[in-house]
Coordinates of C-alpha atoms and ligand atoms in Angstrom, one line a residue:
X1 CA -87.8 -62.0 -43.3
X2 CA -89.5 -58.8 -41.6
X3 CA -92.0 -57.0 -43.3
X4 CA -91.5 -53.6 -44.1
X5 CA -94.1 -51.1 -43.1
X6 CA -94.2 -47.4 -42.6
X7 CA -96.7 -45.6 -39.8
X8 CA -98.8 -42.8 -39.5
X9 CA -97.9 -40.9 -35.8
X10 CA -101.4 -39.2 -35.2
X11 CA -100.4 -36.4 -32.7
X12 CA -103.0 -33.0 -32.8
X13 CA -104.2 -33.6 -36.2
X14 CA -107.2 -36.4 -35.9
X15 CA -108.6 -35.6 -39.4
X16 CA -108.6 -38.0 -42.5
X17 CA -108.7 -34.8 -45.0
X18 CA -106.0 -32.1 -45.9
X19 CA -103.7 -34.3 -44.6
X20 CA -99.5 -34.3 -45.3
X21 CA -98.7 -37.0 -43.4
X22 CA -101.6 -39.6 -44.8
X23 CA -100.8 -38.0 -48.5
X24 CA -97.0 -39.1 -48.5
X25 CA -97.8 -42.6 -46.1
X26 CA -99.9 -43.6 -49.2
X27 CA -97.5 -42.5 -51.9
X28 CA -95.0 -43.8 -50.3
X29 CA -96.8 -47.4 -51.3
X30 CA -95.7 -49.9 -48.5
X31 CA -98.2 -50.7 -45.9
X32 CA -98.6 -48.2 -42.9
X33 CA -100.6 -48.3 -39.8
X34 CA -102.0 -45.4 -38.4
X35 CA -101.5 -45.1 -34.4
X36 CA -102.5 -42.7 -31.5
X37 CA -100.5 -42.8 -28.6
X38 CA -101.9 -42.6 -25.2
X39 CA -98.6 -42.1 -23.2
X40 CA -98.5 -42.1 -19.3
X41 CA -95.6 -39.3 -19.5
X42 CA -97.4 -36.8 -21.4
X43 CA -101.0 -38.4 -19.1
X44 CA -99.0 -37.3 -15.6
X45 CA -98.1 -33.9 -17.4
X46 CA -100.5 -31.9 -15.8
X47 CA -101.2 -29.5 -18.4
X48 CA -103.5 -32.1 -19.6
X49 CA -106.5 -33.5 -18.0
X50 CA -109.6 -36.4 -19.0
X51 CA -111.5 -34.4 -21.2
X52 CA -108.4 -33.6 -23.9
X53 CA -108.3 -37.6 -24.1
X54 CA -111.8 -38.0 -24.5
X55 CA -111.5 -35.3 -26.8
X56 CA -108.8 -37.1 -28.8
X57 CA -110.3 -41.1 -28.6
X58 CA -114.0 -39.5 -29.8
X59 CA -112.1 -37.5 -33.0
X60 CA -110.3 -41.5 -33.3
X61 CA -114.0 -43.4 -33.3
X62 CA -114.9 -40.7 -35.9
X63 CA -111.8 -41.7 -38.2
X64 CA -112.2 -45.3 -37.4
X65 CA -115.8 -45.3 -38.9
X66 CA -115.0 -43.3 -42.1
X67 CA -112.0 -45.4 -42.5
X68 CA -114.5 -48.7 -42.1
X69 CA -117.2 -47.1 -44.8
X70 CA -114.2 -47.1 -47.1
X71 CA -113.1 -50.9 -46.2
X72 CA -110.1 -49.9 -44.2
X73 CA -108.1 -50.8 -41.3
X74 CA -108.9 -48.4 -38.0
X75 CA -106.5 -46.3 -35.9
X76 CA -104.6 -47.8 -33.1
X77 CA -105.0 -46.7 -29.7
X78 CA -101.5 -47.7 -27.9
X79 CA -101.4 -47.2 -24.2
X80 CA -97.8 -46.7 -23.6
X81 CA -94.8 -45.1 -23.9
X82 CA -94.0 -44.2 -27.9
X83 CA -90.6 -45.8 -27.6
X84 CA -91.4 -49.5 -25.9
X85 CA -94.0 -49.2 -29.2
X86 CA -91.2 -48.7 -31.4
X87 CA -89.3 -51.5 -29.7
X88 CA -92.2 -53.9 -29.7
X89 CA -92.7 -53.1 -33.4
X90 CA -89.8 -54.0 -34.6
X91 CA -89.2 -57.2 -33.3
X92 CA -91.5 -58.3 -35.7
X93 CA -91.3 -55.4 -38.6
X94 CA -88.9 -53.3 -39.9
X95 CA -90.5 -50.3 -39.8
X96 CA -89.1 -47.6 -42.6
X97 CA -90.6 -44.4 -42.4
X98 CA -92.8 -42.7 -39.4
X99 CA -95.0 -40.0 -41.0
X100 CA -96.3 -37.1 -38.3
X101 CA -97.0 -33.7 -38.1
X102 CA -94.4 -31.0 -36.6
X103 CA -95.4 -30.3 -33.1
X104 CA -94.9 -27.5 -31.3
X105 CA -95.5 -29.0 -27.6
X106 CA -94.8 -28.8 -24.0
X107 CA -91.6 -29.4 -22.8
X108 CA -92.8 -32.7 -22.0
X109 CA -93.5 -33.6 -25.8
X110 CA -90.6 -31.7 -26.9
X111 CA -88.5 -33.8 -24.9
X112 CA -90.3 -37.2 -25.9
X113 CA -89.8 -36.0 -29.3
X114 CA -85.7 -35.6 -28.7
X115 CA -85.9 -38.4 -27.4
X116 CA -87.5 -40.4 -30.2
X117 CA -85.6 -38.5 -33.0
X118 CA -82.6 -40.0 -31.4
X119 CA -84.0 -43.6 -31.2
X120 CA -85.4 -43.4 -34.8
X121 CA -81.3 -42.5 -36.4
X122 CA -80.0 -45.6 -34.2
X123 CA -82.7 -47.4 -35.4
X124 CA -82.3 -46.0 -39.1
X125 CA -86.3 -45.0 -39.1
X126 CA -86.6 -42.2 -41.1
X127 CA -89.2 -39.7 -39.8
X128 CA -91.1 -37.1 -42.1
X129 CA -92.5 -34.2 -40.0
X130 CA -95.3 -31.8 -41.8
X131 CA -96.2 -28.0 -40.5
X132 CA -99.4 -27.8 -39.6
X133 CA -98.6 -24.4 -38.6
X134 CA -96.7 -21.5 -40.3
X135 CA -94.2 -22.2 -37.5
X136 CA -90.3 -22.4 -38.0
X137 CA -88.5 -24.3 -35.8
X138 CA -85.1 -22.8 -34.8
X139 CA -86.2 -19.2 -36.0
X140 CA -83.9 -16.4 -34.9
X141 CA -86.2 -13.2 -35.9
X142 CA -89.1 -12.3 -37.1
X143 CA -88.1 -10.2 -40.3
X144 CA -89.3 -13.2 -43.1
X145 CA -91.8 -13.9 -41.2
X146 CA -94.8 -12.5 -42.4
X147 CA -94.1 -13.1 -46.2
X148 CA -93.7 -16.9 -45.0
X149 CA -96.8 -16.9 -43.4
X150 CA -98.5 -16.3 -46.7
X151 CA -96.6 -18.6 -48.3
X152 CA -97.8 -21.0 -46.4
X153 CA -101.3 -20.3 -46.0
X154 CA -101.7 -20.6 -49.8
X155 CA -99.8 -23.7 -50.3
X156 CA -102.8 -26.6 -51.6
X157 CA -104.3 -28.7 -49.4
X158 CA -102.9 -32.3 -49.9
X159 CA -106.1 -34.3 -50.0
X160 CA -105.1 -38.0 -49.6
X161 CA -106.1 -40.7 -52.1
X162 CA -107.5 -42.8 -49.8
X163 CA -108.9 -44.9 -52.4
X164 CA -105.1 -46.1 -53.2
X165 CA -103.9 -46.7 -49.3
X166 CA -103.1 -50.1 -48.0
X167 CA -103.4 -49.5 -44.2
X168 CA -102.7 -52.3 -41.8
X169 CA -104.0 -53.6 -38.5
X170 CA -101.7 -54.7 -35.5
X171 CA -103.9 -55.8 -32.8
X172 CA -101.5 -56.8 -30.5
X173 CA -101.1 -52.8 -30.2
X174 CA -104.4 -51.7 -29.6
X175 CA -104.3 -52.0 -25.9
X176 CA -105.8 -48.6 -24.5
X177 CA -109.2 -50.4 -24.1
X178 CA -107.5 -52.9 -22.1
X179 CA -105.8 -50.4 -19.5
X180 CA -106.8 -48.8 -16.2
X181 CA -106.8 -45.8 -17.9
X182 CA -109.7 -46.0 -20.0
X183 CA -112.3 -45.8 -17.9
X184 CA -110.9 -41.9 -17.6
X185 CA -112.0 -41.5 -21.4
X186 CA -115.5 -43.0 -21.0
X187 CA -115.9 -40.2 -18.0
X188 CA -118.4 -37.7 -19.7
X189 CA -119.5 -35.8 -16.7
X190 CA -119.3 -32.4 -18.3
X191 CA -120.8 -31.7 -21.9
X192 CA -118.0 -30.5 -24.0
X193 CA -117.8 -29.7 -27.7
X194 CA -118.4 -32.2 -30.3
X195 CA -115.3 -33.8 -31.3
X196 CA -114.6 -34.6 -34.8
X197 CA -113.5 -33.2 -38.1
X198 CA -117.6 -33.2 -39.1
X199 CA -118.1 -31.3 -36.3
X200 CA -115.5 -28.7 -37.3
X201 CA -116.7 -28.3 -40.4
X202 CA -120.6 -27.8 -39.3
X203 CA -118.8 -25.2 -36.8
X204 CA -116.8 -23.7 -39.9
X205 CA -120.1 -23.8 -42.5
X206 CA -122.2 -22.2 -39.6
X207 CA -119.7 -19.6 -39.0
X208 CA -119.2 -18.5 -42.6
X209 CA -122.8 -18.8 -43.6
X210 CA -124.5 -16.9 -40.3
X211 CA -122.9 -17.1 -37.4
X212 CA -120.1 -14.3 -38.5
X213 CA -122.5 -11.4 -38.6
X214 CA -121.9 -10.2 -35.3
X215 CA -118.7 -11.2 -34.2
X216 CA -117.2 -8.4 -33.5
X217 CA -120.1 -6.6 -31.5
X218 CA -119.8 -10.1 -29.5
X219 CA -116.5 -10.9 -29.1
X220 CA -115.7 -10.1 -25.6
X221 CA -119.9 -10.8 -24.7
X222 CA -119.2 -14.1 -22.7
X223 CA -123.1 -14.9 -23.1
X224 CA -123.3 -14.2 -26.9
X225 CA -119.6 -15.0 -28.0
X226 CA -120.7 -19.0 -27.6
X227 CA -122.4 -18.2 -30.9
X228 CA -120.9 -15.5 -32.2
X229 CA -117.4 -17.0 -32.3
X230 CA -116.6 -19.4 -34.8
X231 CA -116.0 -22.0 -31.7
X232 CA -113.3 -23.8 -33.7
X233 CA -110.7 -23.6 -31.6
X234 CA -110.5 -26.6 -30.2
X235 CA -111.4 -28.3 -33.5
X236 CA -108.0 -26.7 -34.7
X237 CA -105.7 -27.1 -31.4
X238 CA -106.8 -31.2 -32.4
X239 CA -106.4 -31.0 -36.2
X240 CA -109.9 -31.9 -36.8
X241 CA -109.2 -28.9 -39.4
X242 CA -106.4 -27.2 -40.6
X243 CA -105.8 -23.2 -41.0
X244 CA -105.1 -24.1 -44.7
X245 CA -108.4 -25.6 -45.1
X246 CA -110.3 -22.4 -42.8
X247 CA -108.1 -20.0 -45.8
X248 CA -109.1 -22.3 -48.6
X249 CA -112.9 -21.3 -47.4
X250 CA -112.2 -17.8 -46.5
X251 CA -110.7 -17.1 -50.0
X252 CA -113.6 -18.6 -51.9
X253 CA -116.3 -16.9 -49.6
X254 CA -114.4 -13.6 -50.0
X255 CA -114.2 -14.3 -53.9
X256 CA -118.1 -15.0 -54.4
X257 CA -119.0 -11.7 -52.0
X258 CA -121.0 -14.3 -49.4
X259 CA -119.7 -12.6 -46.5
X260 CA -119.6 -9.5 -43.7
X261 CA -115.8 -8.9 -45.2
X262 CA -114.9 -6.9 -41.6
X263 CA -116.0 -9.3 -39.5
X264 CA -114.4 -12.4 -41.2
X265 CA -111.2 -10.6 -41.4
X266 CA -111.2 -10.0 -38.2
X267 CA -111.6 -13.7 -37.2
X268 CA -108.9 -14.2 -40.4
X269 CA -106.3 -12.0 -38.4
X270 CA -106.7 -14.1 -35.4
X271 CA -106.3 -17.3 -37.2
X272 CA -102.9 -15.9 -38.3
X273 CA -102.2 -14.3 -34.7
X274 CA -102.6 -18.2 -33.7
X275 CA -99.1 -19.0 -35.9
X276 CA -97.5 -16.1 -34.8
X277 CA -98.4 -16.9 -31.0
X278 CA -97.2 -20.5 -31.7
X279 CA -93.9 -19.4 -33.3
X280 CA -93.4 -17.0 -30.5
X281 CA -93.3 -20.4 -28.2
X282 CA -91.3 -22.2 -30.8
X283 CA -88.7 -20.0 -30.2
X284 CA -88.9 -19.4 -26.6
X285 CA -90.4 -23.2 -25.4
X286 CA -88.4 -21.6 -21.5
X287 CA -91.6 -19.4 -21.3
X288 CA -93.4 -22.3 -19.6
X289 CA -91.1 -22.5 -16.7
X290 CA -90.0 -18.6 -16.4
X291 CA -91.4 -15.4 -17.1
X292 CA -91.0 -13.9 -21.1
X293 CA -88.7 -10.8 -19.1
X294 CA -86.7 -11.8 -17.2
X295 CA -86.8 -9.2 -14.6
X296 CA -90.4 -10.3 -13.3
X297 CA -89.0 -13.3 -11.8
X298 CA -88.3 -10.7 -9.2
X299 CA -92.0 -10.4 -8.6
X300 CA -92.8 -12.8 -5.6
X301 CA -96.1 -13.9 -5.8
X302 CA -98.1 -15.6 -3.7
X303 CA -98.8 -19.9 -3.9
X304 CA -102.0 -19.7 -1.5
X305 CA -103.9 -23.4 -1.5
X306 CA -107.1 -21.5 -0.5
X307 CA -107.1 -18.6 -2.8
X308 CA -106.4 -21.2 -5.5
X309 CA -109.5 -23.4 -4.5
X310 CA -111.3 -20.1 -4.5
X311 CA -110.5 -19.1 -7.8
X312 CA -110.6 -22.4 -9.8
X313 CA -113.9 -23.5 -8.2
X314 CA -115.3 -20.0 -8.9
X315 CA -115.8 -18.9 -5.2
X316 CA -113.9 -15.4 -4.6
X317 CA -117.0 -13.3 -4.6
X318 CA -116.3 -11.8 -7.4
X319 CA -119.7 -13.1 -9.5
X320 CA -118.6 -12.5 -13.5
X321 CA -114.9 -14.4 -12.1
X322 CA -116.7 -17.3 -10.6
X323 CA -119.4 -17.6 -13.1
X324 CA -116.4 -17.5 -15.9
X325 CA -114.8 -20.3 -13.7
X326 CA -117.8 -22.8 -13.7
X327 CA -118.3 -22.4 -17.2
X328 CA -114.8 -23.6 -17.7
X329 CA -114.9 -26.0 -15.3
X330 CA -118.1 -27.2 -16.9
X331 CA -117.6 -26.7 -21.0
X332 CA -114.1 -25.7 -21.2
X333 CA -114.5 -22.1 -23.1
X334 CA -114.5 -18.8 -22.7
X335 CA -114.0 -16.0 -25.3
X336 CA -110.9 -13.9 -25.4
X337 CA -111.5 -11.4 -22.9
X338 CA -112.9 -13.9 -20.0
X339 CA -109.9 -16.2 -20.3
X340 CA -107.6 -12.6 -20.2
X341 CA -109.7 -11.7 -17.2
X342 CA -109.7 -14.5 -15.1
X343 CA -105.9 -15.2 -15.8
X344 CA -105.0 -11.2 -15.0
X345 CA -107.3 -11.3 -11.9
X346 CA -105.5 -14.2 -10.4
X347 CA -102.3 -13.6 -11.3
X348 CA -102.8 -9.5 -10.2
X349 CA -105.6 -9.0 -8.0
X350 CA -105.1 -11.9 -6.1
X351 CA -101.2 -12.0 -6.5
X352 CA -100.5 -15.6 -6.9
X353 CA -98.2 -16.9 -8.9
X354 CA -98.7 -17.1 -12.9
X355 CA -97.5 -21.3 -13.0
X356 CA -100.4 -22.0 -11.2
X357 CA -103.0 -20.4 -13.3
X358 CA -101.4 -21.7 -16.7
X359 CA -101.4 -25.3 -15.7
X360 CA -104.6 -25.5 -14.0
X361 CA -106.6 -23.0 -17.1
X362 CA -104.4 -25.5 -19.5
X363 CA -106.2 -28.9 -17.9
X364 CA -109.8 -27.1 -18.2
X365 CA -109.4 -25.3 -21.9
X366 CA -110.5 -28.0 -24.2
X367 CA -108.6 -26.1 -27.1
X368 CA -105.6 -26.1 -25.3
X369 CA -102.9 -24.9 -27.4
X370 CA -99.3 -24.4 -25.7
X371 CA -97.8 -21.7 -28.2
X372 CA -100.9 -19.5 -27.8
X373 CA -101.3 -20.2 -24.1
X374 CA -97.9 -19.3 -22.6
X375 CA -97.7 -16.1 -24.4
X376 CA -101.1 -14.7 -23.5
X377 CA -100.6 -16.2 -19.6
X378 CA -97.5 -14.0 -19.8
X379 CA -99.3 -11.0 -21.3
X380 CA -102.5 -10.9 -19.3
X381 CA -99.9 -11.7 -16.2
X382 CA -97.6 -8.6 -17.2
X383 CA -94.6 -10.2 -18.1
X384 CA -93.2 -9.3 -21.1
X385 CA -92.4 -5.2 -20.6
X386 CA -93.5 -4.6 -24.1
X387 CA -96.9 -4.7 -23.9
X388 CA -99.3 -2.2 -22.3
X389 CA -100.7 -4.0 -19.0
X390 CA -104.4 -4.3 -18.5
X391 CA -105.8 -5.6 -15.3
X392 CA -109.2 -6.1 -15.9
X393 CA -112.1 -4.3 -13.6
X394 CA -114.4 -7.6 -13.2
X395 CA -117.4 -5.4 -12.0
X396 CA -116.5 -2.9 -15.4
X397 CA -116.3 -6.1 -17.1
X398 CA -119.6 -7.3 -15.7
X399 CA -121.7 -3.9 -16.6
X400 CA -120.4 -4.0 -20.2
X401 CA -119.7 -7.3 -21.2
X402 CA -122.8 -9.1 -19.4
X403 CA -125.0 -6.0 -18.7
X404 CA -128.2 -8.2 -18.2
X405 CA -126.4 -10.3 -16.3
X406 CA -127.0 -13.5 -18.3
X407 CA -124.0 -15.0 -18.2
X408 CA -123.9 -14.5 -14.5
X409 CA -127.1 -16.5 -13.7
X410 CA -126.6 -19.4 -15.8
X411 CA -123.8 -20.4 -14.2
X412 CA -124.6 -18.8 -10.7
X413 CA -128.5 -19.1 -10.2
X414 CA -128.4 -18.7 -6.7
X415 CA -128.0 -15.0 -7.2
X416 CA -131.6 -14.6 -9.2
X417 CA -132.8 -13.4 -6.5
X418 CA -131.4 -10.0 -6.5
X419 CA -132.1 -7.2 -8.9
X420 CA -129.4 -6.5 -11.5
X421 CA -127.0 -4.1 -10.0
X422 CA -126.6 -6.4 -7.4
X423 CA -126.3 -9.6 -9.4
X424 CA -123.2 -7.7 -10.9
X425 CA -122.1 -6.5 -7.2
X426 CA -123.7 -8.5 -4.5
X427 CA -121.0 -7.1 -2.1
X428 CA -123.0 -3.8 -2.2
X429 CA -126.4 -5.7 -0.4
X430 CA -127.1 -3.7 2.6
X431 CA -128.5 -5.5 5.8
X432 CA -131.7 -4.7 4.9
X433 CA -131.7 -5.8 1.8
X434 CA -130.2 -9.4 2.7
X435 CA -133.7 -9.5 4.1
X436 CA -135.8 -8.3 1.7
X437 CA -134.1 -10.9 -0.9
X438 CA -134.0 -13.6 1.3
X439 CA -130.3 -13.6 0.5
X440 CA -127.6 -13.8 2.6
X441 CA -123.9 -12.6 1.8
X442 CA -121.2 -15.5 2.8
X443 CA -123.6 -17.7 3.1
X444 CA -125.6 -17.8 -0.1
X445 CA -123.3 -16.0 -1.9
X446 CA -119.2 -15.7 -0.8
X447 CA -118.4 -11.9 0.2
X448 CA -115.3 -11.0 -2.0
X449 CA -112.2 -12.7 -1.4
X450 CA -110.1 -9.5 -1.5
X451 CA -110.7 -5.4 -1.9
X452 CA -110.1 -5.0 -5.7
X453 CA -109.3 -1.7 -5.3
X454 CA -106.8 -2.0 -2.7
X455 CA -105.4 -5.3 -4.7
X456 CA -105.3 -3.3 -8.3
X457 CA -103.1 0.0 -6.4
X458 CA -100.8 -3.0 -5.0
X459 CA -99.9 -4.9 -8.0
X460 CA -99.7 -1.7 -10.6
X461 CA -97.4 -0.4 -7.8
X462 CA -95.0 -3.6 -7.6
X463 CA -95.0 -3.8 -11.7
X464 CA -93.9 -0.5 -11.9
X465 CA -90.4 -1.4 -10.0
X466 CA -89.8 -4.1 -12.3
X467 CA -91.0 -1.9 -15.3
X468 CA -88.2 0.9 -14.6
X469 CA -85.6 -1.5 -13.9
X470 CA -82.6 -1.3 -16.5
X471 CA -83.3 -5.5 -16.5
X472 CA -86.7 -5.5 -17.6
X473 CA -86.0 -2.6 -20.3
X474 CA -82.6 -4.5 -21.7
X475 CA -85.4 -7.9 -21.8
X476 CA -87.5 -5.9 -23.6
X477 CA -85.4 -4.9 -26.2
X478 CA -84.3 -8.7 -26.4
X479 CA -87.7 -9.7 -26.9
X480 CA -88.7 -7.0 -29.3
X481 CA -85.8 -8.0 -31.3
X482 CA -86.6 -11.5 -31.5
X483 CA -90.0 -12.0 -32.1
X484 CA -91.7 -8.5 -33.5
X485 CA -92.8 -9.3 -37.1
Ligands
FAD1 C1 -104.8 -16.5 -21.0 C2 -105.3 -17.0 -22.3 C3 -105.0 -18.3 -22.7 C4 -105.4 -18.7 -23.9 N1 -105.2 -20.1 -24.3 C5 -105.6 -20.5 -25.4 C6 -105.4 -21.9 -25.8 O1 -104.9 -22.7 -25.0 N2 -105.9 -22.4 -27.0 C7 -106.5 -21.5 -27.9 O2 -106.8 -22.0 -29.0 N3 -106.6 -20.2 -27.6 C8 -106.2 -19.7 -26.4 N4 -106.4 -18.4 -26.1 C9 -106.9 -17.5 -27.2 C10 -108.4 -17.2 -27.4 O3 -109.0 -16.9 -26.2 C11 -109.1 -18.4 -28.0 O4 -108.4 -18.9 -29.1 C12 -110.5 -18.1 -28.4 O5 -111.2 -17.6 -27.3 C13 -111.1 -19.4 -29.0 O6 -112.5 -19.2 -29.3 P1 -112.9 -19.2 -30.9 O7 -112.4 -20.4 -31.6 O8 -114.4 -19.1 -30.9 O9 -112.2 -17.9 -31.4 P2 -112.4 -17.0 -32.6 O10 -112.5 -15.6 -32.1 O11 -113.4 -17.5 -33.5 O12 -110.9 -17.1 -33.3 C14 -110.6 -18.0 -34.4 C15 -109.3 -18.7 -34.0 O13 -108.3 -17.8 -34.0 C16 -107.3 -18.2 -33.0 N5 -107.3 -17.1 -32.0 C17 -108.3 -16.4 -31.5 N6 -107.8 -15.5 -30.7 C18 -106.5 -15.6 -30.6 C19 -105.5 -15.0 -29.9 N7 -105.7 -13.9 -29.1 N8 -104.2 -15.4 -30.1 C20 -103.9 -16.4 -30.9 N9 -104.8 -17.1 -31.6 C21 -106.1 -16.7 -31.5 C22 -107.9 -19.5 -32.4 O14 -107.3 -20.6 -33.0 C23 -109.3 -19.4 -32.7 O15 -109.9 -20.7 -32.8 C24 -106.0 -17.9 -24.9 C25 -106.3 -16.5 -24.5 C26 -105.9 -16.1 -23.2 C27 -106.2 -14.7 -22.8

């Protein structure tokens, strides 16, 4: 006879706390393993790259040593497709119930997901999925949206009883160590946030204790926003922490007085922006392979190898762009207003073509997040019609954002030598003054890959056509009708 077991499907929520899917695997009282799928369909996705896997196997090697201080089996890392696990397992098990969170993915994972709904009814597995988000699937409109938000957001946390769970361990299954593919995870070239739901919560505790003071003075400041902002966003895109558990904290800090109210409402309103921007997706998963209105497929952008190379290696010349692009390159964030910049100045300034920049920005955001991604590529890109279009100045950006030029020269030294107005625009060095700073333009420093100016009176005039087209008006009344709160 077959023993029966259940299992725990870890998918973006690698925490042990505040927890639905461990709370009903261990009240459900038959023995469940807890697995982590590393899948070569959703590896090959491109969206993804190394450091979201090494992201997710160091937030497993956390769990696995809380689960060992409290005597219990550790989380299996499966290389392979979720299915031939299924498969395997059962020839040996008959597994009951598979306990997950509900995702809102890629089409890649929503289509695994279709895919192993089906195989889990002919294989009468029943499978419990948990929001993690105040995200509906199959929502039509937006009008009960808000009040379910809140409903949500004030639900309490379901701490699992860890003391009463029986998990197992099936060796056999923990192969990822044995694959070619693991010598991607143990790649740490770059140094990238602390994985880890202890992590998250130091991030959290700093945050609401000091860190919040000056957030919004900082926000858009790409040198002071690595402090000012809470930095928990890739903590949440992973589930080492939940938005529940950030509102539980919020409400009791707000209660007891212990914080700058503005500013943590502020940062409050964009942890509920992140559900709406993920329901936004929910409804419209197409947005990743077309544009939100229609009527800007008509907008043929460029697909230019070079310019590409230039932009994502941070070589166009245009110093607060390229020094925005190493950092990513080398600690996968940037506040807000850098990530809006450097999408809207390659997708506008250099006209290329908006798939490009969200799958290669996707593969270097370590928070990469799908249902906030798409929506703001297609906003900073200008392809909704609904929203006012801002195409970002980079040298504006520079003066105001990085007026000493901080940012700038920790990620491009090379340009030290000149004196500030022409760290922020080097393209303004005069012959004579490539010699009195030793510094020569295309050779120390690349000239600018295009005339902004010229660029910026280009694309506002081809976004205009689109924008007083009777398509792109009907769109936008489609999309206004469908996901305005
Ligand atoms: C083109 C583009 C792509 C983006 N892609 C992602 C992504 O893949 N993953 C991601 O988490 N954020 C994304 N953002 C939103 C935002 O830039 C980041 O959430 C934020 O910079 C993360 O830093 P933080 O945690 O310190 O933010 P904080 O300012 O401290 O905000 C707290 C949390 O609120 C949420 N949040 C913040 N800003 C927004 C916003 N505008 N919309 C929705 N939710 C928000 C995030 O979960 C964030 O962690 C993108 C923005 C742009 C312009």
């Amino acid at each position: 006879v077959k023993e029966e077991i259940n299992i725990v499907w870890l998918k973006r929520d690698f925490r042990l706390s505040a927890h639905d899917a461990f709370y009903h695997a261990i009240e459900s009282h038959l023995p469940f393993a807890i697995v982590c799928f590393f899948e070569p369909s959703i590896i090959n996705d491109k969206h993804h790259s190394a450091r979201h896997w090494q992201y997710i196997f160091h937030s497993v090697l956390e769990m696995n040593e809380k689960l060992s201080q409290k005597q219990l089996s550790p989380v299996l890392c499966y290389y392979g497709e979720v299915k031939d696990f299924f498969e395997d397992l059962g020839k040996n098990y008959v597994v009951k119930t598979v306990f997950s969170h509900l995702e809102i993915g890629v089409q890649t994972t929503f289509n695994r997901d279709l895919e192993i709904k089906k195989f889990f009814k002919e294989n009468k597995i029943l499978w419990k999925e948990f929001k993690q988000n105040a995200v509906k699937r199959g929502l039509r409109n937006r009008k009960n949206w808000l009040p379910f938000y809140h409903e949500f957001i004030n639900q309490p946390i379901l701490n699992p009883e860890w003391e009463k769970a029986k998990n197992i361990y099936l060796p056999a299954f923990d192969n990822l160590k044995k694959s070619d593919f693991y010598k991607n995870i143990l790649d740490t070239k770059y140094c990238f946030q602390k994985a880890g739901e202890d992590a998250a919560q130091e991030y959290l505790d700093s945050f609401f204790e000091k860190r919040h003071k000056n957030y919004l003075q900082n926000i858009s400041r790409p040198f002071e926003s690595v402090n000012t902002c809470s930095r928990l966003s890739a903590h949440i895109a992973w589930g080492n922490i939940s938005v529940k558990q950030i509102f539980q904290v919020y409400k009791k800090a707000y209660l007891e007085n212990q914080i700058n109210k503005k500013q943590i409402n502020a940062f409050m309103e964009r942890v509920r922006w992140r559900c709406h921007f993920i329901q936004k997706f929910e409804s419209e998963i197409i947005i990743e392979k077309q544009c939100f209105n229609q009527a800007f497929s008509n907008l043929k952008r460029n697909r230019d190898k070079t310019v590409f190379d230039a932009w994502s290696n941070g070589k166009t010349g245009f110093p607060l762009v390229d020094a925005c692009m190493i950092a990513l390159k080398e600690t996968g964030y940037l506040n807000f207003r850098m990530r809006a910049m450097v999408a809207s100045f390659y997708i506008n300034i250099l006209w290329q073509d908006w798939k490009w920049a969200a799958m290669y920005l996707s593969s270097v955001f370590l928070d990469f997040e799908p249902g906030i991604h798409y929506p703001q590529i297609h906003m900073q890109a200008g392809n909704t019609g609904i929203h006012t279009l801002r195409i970002y100045n980079p040298y504006k950006q520079s003066y105001e954002k990085d007026t000493e030029a901080k940012f700038i020269l920790k990620w491009l030294p090379q340009l030290s030598k000149l004196p500030i107005e022409l760290i922020h625009e080097p393209h303004k060095l005069t012959a004579m003054e490539e010699m009195m700073y030793d510094f020569r333009l295309g050779i120390n420093y690349p000239k600018p890959i295009v005339d902004f100016e010229n660029q910026l009176k280009f694309a506002k005039k081809e976004i205009a056509i689109i924008l007083h087209s009777k398509q792109c008006q009907q769109e936008a009344n489609r999309i206004k009708n469908q996901h305005v709160n």
